[in-house]
PDB file of C-alpha atoms in Angstrom:
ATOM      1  CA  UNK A  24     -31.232 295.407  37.537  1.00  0.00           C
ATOM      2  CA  UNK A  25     -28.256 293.138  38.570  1.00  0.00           C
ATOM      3  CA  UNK A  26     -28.725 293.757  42.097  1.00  0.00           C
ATOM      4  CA  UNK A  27     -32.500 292.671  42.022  1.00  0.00           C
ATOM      5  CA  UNK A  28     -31.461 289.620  39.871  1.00  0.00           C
ATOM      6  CA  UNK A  29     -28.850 288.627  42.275  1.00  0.00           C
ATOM      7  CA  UNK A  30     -31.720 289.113  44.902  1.00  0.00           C
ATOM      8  CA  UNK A  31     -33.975 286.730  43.029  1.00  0.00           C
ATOM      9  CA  UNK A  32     -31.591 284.451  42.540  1.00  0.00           C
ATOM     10  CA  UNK A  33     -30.684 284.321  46.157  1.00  0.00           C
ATOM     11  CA  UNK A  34     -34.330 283.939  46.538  1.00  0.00           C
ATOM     12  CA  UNK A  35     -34.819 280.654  44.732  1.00  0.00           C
ATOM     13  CA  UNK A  36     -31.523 278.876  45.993  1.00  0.00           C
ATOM     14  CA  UNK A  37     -33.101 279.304  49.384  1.00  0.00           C
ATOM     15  CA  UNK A  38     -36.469 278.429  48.756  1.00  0.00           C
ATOM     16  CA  UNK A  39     -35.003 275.258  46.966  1.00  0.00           C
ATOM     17  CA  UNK A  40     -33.070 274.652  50.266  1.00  0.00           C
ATOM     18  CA  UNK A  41     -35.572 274.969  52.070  1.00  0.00           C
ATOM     19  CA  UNK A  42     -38.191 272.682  50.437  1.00  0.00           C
ATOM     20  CA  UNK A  43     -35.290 270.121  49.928  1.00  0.00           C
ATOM     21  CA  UNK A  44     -34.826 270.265  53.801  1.00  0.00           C
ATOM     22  CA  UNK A  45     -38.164 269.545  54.582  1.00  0.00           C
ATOM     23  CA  UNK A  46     -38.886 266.584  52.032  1.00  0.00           C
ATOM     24  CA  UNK A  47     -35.718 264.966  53.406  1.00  0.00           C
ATOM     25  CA  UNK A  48     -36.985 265.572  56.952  1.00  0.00           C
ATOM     26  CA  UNK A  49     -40.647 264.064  55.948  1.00  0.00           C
ATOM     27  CA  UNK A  50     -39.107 260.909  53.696  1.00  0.00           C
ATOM     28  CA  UNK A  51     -36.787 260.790  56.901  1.00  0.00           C
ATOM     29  CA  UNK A  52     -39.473 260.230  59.208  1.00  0.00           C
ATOM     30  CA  UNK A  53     -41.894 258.015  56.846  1.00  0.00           C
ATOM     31  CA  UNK A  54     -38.671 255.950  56.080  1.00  0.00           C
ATOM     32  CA  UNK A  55     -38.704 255.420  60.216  1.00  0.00           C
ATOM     33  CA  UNK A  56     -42.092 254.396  60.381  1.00  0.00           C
ATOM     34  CA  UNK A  57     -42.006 252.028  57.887  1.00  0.00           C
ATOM     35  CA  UNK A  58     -38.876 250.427  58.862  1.00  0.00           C
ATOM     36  CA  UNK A  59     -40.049 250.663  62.644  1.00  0.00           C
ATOM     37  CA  UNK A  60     -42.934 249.026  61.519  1.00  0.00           C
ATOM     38  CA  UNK A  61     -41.781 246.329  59.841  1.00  0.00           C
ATOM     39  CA  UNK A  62     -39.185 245.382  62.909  1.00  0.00           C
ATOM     40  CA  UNK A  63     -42.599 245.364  64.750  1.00  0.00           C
ATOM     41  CA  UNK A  64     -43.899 243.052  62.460  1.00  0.00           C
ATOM     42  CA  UNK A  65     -40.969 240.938  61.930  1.00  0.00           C
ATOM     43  CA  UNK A  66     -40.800 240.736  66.059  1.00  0.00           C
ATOM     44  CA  UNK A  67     -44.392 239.412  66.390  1.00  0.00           C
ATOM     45  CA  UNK A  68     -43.879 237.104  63.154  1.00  0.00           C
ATOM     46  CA  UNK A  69     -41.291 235.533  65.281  1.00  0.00           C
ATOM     47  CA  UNK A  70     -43.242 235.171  68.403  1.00  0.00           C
ATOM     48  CA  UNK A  71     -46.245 233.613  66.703  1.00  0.00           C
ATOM     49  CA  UNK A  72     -44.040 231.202  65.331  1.00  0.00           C
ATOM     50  CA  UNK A  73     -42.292 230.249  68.784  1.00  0.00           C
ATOM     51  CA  UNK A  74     -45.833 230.113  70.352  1.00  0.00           C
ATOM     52  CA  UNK A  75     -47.407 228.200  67.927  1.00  0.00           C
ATOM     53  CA  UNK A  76     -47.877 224.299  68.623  1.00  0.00           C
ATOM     54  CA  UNK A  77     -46.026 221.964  66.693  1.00  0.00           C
ATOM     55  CA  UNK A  78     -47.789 219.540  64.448  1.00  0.00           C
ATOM     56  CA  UNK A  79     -46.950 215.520  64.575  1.00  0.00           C
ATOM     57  CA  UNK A  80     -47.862 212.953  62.583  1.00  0.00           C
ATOM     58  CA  UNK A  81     -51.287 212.375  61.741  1.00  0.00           C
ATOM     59  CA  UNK A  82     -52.445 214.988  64.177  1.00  0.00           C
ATOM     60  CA  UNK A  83     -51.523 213.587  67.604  1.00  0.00           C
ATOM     61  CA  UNK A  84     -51.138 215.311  70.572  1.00  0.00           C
ATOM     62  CA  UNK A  85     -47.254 214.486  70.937  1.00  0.00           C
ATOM     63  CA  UNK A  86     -44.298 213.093  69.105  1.00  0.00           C
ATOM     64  CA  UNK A  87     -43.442 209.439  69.173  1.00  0.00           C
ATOM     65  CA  UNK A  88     -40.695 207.891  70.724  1.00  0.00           C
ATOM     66  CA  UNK A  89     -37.816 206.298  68.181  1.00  0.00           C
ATOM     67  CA  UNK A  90     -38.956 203.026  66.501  1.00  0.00           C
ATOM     68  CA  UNK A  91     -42.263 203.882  66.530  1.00  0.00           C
ATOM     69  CA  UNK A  92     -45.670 204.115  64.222  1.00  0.00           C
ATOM     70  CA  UNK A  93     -47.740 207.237  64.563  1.00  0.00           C
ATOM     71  CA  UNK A  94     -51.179 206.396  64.332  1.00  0.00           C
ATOM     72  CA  UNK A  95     -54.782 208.089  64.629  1.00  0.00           C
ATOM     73  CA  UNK A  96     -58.074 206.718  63.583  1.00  0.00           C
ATOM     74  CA  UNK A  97     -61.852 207.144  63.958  1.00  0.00           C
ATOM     75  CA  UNK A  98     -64.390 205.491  64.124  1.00  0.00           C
ATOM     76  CA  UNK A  99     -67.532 206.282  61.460  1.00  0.00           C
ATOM     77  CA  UNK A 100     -70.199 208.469  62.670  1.00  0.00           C
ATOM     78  CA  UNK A 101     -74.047 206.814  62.246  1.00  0.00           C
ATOM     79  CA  UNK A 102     -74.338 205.373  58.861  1.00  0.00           C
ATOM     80  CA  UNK A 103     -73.195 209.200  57.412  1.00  0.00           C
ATOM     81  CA  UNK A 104     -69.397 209.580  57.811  1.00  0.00           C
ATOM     82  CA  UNK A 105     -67.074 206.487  57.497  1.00  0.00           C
ATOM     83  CA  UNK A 106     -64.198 206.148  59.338  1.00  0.00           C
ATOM     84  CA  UNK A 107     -60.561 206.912  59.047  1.00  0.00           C
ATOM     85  CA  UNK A 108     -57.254 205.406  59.624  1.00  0.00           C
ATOM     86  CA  UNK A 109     -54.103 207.285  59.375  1.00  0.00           C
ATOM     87  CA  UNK A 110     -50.558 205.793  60.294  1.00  0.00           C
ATOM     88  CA  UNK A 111     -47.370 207.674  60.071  1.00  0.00           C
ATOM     89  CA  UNK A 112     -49.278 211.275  58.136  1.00  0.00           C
ATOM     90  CA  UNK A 113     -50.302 208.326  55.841  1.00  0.00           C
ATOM     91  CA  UNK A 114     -54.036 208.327  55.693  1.00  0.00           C
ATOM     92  CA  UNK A 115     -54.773 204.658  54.542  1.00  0.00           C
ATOM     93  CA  UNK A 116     -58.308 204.419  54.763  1.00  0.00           C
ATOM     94  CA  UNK A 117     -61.502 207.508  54.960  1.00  0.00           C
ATOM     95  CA  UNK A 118     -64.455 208.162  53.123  1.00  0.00           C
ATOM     96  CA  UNK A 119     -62.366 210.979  50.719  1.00  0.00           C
ATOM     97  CA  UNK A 120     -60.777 207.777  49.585  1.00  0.00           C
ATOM     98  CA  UNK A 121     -63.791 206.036  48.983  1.00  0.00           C
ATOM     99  CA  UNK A 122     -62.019 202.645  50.570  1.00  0.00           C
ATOM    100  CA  UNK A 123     -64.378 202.043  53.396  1.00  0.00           C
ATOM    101  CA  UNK A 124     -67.767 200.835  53.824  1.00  0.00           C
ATOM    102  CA  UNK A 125     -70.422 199.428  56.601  1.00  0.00           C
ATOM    103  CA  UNK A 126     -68.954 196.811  58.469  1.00  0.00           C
ATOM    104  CA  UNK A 127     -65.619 196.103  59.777  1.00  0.00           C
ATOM    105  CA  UNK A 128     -63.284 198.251  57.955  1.00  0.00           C
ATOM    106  CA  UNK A 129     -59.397 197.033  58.343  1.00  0.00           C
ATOM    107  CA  UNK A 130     -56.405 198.102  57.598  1.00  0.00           C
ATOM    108  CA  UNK A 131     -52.884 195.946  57.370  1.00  0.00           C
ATOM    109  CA  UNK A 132     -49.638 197.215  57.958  1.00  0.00           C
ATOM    110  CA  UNK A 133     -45.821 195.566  58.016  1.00  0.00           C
ATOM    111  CA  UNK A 134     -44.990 196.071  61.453  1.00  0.00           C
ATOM    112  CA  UNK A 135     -41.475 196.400  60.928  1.00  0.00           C
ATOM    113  CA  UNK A 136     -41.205 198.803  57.758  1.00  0.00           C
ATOM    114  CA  UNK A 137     -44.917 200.602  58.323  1.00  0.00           C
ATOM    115  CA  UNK A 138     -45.946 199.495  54.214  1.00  0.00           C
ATOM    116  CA  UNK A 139     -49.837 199.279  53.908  1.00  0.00           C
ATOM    117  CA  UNK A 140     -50.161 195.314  52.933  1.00  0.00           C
ATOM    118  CA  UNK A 141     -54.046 195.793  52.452  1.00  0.00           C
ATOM    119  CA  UNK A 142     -57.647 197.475  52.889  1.00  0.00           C
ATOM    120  CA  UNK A 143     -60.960 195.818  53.000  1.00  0.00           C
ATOM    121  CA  UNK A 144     -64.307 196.614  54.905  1.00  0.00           C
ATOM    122  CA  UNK A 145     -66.710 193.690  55.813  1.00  0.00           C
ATOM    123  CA  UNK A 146     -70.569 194.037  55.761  1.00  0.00           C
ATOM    124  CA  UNK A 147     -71.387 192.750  59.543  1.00  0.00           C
ATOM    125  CA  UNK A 148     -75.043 193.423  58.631  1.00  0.00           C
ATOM    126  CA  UNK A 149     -76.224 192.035  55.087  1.00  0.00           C
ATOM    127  CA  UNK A 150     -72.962 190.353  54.464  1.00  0.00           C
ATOM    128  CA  UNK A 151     -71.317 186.925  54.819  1.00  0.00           C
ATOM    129  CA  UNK A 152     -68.688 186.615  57.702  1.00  0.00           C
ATOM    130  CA  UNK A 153     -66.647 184.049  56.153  1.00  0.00           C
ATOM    131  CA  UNK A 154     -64.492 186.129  54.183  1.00  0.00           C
ATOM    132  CA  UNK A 155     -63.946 187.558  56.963  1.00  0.00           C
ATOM    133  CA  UNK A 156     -62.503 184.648  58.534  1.00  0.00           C
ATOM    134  CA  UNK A 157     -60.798 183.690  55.793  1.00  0.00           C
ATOM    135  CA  UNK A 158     -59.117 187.246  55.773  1.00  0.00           C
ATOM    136  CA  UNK A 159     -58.326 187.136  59.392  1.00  0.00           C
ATOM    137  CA  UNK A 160     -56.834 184.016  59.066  1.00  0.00           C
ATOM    138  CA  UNK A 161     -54.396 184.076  56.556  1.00  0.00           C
ATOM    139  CA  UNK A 162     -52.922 187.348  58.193  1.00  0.00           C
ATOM    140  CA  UNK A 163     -49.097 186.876  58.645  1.00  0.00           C
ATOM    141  CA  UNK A 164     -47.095 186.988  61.757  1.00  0.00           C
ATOM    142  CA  UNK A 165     -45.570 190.505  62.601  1.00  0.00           C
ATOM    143  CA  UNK A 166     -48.427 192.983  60.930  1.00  0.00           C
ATOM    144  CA  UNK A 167     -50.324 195.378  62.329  1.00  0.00           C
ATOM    145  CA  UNK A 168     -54.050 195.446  62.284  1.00  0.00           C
ATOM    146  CA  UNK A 169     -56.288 198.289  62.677  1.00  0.00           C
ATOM    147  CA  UNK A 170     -59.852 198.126  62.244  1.00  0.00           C
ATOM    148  CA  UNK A 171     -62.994 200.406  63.205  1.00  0.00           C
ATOM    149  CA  UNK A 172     -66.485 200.133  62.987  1.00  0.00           C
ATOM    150  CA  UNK A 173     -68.815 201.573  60.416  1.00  0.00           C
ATOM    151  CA  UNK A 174     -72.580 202.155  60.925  1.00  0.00           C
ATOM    152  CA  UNK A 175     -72.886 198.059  62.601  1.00  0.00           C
ATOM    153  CA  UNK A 176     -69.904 195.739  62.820  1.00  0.00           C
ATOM    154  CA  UNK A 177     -71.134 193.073  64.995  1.00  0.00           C
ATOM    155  CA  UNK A 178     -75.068 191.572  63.572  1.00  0.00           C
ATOM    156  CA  UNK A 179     -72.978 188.694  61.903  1.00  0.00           C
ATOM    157  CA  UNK A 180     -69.626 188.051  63.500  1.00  0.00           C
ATOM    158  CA  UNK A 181     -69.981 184.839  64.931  1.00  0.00           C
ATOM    159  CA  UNK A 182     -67.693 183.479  67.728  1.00  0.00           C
ATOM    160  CA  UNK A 183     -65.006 182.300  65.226  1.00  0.00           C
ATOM    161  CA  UNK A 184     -64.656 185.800  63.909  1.00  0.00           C
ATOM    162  CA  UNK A 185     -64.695 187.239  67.435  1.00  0.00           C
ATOM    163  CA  UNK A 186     -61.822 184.287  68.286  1.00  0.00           C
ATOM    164  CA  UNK A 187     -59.569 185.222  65.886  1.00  0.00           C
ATOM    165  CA  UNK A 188     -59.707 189.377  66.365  1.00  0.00           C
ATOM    166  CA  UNK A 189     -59.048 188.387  70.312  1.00  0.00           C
ATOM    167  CA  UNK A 190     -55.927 186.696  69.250  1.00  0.00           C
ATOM    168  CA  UNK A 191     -55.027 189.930  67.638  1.00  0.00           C
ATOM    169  CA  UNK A 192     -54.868 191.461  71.122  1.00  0.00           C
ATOM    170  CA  UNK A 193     -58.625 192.850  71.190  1.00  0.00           C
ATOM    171  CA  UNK A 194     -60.276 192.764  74.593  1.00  0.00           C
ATOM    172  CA  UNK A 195     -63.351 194.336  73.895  1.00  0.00           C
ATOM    173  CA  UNK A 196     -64.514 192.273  70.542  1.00  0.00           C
ATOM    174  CA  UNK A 197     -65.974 189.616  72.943  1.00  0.00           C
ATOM    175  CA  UNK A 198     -68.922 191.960  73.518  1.00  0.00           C
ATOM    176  CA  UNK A 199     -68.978 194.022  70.408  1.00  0.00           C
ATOM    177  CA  UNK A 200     -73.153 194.789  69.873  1.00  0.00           C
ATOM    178  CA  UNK A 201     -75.460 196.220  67.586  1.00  0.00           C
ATOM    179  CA  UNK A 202     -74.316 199.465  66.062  1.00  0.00           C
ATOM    180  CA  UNK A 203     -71.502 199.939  68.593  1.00  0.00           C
ATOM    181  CA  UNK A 204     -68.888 202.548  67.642  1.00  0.00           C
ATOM    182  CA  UNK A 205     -65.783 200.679  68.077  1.00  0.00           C
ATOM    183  CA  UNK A 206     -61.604 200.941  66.790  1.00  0.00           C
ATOM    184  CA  UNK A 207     -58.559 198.866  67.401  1.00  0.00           C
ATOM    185  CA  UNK A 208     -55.219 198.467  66.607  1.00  0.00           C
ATOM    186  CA  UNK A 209     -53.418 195.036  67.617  1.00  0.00           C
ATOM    187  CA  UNK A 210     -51.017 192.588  65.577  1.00  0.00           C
ATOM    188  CA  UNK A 211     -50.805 188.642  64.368  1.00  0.00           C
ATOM    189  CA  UNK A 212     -48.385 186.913  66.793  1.00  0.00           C
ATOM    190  CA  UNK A 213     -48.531 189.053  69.906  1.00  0.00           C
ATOM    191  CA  UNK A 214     -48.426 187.835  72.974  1.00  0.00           C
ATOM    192  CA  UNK A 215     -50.720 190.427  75.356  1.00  0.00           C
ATOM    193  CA  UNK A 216     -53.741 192.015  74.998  1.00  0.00           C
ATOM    194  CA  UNK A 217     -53.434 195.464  72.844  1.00  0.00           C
ATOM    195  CA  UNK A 218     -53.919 198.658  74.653  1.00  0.00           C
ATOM    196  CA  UNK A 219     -55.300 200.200  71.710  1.00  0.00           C
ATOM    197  CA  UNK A 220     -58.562 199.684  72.209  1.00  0.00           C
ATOM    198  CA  UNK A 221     -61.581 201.927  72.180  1.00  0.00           C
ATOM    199  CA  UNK A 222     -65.807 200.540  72.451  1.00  0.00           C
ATOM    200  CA  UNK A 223     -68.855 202.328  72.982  1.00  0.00           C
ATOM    201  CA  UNK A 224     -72.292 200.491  73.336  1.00  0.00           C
ATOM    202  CA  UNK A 225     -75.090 201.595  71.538  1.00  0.00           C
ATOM    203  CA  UNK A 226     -77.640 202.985  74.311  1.00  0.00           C
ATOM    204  CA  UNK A 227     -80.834 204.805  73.159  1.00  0.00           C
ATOM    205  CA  UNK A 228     -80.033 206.619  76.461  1.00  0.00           C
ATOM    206  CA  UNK A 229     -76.981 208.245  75.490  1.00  0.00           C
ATOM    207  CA  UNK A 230     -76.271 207.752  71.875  1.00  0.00           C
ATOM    208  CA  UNK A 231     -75.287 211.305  70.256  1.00  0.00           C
ATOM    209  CA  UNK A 232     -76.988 210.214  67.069  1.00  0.00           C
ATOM    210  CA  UNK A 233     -80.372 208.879  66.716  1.00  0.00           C
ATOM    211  CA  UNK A 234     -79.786 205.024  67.111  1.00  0.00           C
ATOM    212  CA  UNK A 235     -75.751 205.365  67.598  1.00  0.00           C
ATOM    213  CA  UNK A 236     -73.349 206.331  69.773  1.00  0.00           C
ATOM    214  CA  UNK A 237     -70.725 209.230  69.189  1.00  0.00           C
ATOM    215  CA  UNK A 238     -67.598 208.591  67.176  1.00  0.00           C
ATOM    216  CA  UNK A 239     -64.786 207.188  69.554  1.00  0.00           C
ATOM    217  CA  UNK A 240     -61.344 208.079  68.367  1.00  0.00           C
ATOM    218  CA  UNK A 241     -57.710 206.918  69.659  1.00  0.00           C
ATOM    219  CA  UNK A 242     -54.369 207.417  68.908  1.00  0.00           C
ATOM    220  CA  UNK A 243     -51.082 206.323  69.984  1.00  0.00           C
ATOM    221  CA  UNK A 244     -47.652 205.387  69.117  1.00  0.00           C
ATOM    222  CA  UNK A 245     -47.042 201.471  67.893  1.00  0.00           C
ATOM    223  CA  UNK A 246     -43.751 200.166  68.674  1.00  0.00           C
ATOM    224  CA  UNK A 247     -41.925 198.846  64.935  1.00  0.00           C
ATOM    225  CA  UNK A 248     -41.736 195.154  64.856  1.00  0.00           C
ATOM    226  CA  UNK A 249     -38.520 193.655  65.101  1.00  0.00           C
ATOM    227  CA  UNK A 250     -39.258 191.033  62.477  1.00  0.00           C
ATOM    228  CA  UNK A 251     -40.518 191.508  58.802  1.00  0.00           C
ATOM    229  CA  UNK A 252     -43.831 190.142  57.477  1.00  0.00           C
ATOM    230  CA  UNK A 253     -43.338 186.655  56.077  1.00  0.00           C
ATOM    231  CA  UNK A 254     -44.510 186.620  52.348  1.00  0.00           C
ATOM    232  CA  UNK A 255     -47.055 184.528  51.420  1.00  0.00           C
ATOM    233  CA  UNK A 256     -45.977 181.341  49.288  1.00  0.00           C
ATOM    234  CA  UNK A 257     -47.094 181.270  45.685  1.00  0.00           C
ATOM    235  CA  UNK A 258     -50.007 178.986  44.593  1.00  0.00           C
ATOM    236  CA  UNK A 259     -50.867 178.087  41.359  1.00  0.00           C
ATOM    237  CA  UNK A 260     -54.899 178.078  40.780  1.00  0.00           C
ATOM    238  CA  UNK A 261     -56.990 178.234  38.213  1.00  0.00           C
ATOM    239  CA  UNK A 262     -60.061 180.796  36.994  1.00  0.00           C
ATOM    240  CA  UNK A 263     -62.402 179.309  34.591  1.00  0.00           C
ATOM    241  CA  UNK A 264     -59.949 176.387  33.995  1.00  0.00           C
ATOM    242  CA  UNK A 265     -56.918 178.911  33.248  1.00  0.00           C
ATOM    243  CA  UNK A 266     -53.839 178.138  35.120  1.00  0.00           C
ATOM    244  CA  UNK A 267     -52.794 181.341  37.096  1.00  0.00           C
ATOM    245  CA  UNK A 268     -49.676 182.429  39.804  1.00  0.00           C
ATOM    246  CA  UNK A 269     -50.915 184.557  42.426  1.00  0.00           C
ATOM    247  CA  UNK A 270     -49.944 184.950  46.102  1.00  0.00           C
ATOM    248  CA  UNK A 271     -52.730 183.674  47.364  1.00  0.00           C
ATOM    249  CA  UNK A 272     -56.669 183.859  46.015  1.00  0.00           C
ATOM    250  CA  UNK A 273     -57.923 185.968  48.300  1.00  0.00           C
ATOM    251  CA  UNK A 274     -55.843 188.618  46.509  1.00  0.00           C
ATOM    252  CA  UNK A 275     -57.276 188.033  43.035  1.00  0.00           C
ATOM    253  CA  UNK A 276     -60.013 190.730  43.882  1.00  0.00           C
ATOM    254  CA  UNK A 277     -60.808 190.706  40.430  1.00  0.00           C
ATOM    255  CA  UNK A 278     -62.954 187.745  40.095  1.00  0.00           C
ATOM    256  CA  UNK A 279     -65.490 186.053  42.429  1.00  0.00           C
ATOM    257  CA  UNK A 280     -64.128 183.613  44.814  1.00  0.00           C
ATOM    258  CA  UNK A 281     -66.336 180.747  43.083  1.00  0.00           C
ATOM    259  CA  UNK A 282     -64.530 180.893  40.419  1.00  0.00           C
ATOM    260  CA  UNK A 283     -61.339 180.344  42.093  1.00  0.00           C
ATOM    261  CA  UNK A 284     -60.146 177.183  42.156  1.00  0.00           C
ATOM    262  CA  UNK A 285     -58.007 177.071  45.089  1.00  0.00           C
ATOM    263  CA  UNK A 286     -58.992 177.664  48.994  1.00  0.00           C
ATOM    264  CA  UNK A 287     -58.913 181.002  50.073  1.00  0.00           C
ATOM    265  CA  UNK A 288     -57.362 180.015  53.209  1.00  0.00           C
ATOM    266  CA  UNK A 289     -54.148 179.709  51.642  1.00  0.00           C
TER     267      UNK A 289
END
């Protein structure tokens, strides 16, 4: 009886060896493959990352020098989509923020610090174009100016309008048309024509979209200007014969301009 439970006993110590062997053999092997595995993984993790194209501001193709403004912007597509403006990952004006309309849309920067001044859009079909040229005129030396077209920017610009965009460094303004798809980017006070400067005519031969042409997009890098944006001087006007102290009236977007006292061209 001892003997054959000594034999037994034997028995199970080296059956329980044995299994223990070959679980630690198996969770050896598994514990390979996983860790193998994940090496893999880490390895082409790594050369995803290395091979994947880096992303600059606002989506252009390549970084900008020191000093300089990023900038991308399109023009709007038909009367559908409305265009977009985006300086330094900074859009500043697009349909998502329901700041643009038909017309001229613009877009004002300081040229030295890259601070949106303002926004407006100007209906160049069933609008009037002297706010227009009131707004074009009382921009100060040393911003940028970026505008693009929206559905038709040109019906009611009249050669004073197209003057005072030239002087901004357009080239192409001269000619603007009918439903022409059309963005720039110049500045107040430079001295040469912008090369920022994109224009396609509306031609019922090759427009994309029934009655307009395709988008036209551009983007670039805008060197910072060495000079800030002179401040506009404080008037003092009056709204329904109520003195008020504003920069200038054009900026009091809250009422109508009739009822402003003073001239917007301030």
């Amino acid at each position: 009886m001892r003997v054959a439970g000594a034999a037994k006993l034997v028995v199970a110590v080296a059956v329980f060896l044995l299994t223990f062997y070959v679980i630690s053999q198996v969770f050896e092997i598994k514990m390979d493959a996983s860790l193998g595995n994940l090496f893999a993984r880490s390895a082409l993790d790594a050369v995803v990352r290395s091979t994947k194209p880096p992303r600059y501001k606002c989506g252009i193709s390549k970084a900008c020098p020191e000093k300089h403004f990023a900038f991308k912007m399109a023009s709007g597509a038909a009367n559908v989509v409305g265009p977009k403006i985006c300086l330094e990952d900074n859009v500043l004006m697009s349909g998502v923020k329901n700041n643009v309309g038909r017309g001229i849309n613009v877009a004002l920067v300081n040229g030295k610090t890259g601070e949106l001044i303002d926004t407006r859009y100007f209906d160049m079909w069933g609008g009037n174009v002297a706010p227009f040229i009131e707004f074009l005129k009382a921009i100060q030396d040393g911003t940028i100016v970026l505008m693009g077209t929206y559905d038709d920017g040109a019906t009611k610009l009249n050669d004073e309008a197209r003057r005072l965009i030239a002087e901004l460094g357009s080239t192409s303004i001269t000619h603007l048309g009918f439903r022409d798809n059309w963005v720039f980017c110049g500045g107040k006070g430079i001295k040469t024509k912008s090369p920022f400067e994109q224009h396609i005519k509306n031609n019922k031969d090759t427009n994309k979209y029934e009655g307009w042409p395709e988008v036209v997009e551009m983007e670039g890098c805008i060197p910072r200007s060495k000079t800030d944006v002179e401040k506009p001087k404080e008037h003092t006007f009056t709204v329904s014969g109520k003195p008020y102290q504003k920069t200038t009236c054009k900026y009091f977007k809250s009422m109508q301009p009739s009822r402003c006292a003073c001239p917007l061209s301030l």
